[in-house]
Short mmCIF file of C-alpha atoms in Angstrom, two decimals:
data_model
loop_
_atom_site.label_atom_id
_atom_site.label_comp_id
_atom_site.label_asym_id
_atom_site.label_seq_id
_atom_site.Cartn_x
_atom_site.Cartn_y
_atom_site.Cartn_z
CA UNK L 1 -17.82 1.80 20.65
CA UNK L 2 -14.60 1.36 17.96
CA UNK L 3 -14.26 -0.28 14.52
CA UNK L 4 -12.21 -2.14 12.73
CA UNK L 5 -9.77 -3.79 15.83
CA UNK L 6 -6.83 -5.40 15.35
CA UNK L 7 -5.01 -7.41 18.29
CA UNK L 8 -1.20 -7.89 18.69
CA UNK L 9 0.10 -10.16 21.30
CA UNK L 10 3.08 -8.86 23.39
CA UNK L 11 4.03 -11.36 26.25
CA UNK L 12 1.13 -11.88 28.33
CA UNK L 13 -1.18 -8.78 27.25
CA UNK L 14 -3.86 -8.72 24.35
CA UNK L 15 -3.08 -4.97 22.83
CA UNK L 16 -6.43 -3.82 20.92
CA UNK L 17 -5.85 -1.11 18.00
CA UNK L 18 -9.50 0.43 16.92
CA UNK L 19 -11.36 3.31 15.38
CA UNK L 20 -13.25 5.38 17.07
CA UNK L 21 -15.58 8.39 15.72
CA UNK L 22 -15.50 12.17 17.10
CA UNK L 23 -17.50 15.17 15.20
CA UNK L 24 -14.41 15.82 13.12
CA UNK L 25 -13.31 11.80 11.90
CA UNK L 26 -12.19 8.38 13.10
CA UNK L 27 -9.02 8.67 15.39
CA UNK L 28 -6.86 5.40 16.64
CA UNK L 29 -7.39 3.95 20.03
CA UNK L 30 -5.64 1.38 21.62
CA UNK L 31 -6.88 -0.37 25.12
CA UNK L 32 -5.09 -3.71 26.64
CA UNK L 33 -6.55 -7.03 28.53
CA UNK L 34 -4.86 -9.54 30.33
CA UNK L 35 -7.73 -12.19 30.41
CA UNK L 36 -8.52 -11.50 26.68
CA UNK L 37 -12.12 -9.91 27.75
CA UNK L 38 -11.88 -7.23 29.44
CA UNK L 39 -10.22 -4.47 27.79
CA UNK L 40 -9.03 -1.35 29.32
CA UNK L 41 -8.40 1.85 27.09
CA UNK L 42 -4.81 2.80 27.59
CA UNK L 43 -5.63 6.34 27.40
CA UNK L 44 -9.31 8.19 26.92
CA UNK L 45 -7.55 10.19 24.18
CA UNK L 46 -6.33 9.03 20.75
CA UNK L 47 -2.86 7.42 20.22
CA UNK L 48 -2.93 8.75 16.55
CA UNK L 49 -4.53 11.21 14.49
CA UNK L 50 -4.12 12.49 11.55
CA UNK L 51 -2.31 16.35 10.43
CA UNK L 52 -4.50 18.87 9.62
CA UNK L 53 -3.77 19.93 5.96
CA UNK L 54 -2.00 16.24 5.55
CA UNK L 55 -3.65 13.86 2.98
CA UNK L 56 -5.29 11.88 6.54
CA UNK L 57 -6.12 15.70 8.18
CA UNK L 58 -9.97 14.26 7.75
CA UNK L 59 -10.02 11.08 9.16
CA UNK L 60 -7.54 7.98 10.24
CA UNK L 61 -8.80 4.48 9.96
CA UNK L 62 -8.24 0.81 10.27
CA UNK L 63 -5.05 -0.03 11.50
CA UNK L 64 -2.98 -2.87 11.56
CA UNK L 65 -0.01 -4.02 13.96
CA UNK L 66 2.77 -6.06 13.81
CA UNK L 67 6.35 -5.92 15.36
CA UNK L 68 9.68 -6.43 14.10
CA UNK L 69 13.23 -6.20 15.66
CA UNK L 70 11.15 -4.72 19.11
CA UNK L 71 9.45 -1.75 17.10
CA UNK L 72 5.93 -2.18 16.46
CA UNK L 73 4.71 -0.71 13.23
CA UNK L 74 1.30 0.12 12.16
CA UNK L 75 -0.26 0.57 8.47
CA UNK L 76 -3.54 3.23 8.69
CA UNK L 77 -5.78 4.13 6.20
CA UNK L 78 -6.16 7.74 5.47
CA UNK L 79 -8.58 10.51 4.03
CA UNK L 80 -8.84 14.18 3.61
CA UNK L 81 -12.44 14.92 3.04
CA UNK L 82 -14.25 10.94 3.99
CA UNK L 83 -14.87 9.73 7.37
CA UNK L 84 -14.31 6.08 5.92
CA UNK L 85 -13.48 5.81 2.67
CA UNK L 86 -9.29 6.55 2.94
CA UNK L 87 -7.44 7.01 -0.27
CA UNK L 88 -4.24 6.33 0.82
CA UNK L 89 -2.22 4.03 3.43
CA UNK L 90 0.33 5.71 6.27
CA UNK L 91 3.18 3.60 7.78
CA UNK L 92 3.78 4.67 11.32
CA UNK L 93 6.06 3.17 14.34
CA UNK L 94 6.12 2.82 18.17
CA UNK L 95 8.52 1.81 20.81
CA UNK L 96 5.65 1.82 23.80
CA UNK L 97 2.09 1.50 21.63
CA UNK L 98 1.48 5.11 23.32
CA UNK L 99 3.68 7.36 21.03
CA UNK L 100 3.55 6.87 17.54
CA UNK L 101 5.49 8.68 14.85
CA UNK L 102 4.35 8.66 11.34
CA UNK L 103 7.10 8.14 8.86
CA UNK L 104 8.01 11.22 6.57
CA UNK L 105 7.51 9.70 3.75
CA UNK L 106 3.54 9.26 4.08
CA UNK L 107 1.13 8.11 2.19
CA UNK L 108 3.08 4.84 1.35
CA UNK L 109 0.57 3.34 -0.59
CA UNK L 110 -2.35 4.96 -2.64
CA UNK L 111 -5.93 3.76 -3.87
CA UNK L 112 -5.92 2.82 -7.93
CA UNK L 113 -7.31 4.29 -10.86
CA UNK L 114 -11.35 4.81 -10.63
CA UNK L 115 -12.79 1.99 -11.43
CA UNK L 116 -10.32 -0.42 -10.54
CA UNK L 117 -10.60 -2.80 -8.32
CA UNK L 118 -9.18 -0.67 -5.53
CA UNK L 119 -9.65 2.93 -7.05
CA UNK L 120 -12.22 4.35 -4.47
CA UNK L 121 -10.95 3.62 -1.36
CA UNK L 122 -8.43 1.36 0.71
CA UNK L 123 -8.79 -0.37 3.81
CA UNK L 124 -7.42 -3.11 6.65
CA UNK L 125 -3.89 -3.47 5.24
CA UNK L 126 -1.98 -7.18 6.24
CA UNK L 127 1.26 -7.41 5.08
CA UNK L 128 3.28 -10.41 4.96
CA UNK L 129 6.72 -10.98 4.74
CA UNK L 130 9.21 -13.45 3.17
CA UNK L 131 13.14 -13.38 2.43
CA UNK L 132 12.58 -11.61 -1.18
CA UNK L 133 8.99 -10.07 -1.04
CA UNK L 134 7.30 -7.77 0.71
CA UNK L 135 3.50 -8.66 0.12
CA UNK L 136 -0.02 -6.50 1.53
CA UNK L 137 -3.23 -8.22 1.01
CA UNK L 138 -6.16 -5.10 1.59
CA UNK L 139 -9.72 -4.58 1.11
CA UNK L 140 -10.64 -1.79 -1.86
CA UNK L 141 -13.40 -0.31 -3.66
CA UNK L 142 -14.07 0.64 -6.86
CA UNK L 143 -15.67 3.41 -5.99
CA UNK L 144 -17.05 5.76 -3.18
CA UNK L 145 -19.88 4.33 -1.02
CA UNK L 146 -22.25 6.64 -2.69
CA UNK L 147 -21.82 4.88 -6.29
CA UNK L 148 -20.07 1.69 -5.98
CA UNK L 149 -19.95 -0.22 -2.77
CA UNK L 150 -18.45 -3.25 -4.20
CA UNK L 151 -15.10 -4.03 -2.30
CA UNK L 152 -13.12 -6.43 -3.32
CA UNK L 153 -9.56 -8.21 -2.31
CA UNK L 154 -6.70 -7.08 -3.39
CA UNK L 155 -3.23 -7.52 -3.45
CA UNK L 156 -0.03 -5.57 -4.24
CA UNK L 157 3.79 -6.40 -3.58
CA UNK L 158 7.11 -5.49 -4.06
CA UNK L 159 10.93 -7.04 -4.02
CA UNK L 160 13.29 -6.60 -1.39
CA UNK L 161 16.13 -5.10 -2.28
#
């Protein structure tokens, strides 16, 4: 019943990160397995949504996890006015996978010019990180689904400081 999962290991438990549709958007789930098949929502309400009046007040979408220094982060796409075609990428963080907090300085990252390779929408942010680069591999579209459906893979980075 969700989209776009994304797993993170934490000891011995499988944590599962998906979208899931209500009448108003997609919100973020998360459930957990120990046997890696059966998963078992953590909660029957979302662990994220997105601020009404915010630039992701419509809809949240396809998040990605990954931990570092004991805080798990997660990178979400976001919309005001499309169910799945976010413009813009939040950065959020967890101590527990249960609360998040999204940082104040959202959107972090935002679709291109129209046209572009990425200039209708964003989605399923992996970033990777060396010593002097941050780097974020992501799926975008040139345009909305209703006049360009070709996505594409693209990739922006920056330099540590």
């Amino acid at each position: 019943e969700g989209r776009a999962p994304d797993v993170l290991v934490v000891r011995d438990t499988l944590f599962l990160i998906y979208q899931k549709r209500d009448p108003a958007g997609y919100k973020i789930y998360m459930a957990f397995s120990i046997d890696g098949r059966r998963f078992t929502p953590l909660s029957p309400h979302p662990v994220f949504t997105g601020e009404a009046g915010r630039w992701d007040a419509k809809s949240v979408s396809s998040p990605r996890l990954w931990i570092h220094n004991n805080v798990y982060y997660m990178l979400y796409g976001g919309s005001t006015d499309f169910e799945n075609e976010p413009e813009f990428l939040g950065l959020a963080r967890s101590k527990d996978l249960r609360t998040w907090e999204a940082h104040p300085g959202n959107p972090v990252f935002g679709a291109g010019m129209h046209g572009t390779a990425d200039g209708g929408a964003i989605w399923s942010p992996a970033v990777y990180e060396t010593e002097t680069w941050i780097v974020m591999l992501y799926e975008g579209s040139r345009g909305k689904y209703n006049w360009d459906q070709l996505s594409s893979i693209c990739m922006a980075w920056i330099a540590k400081r």
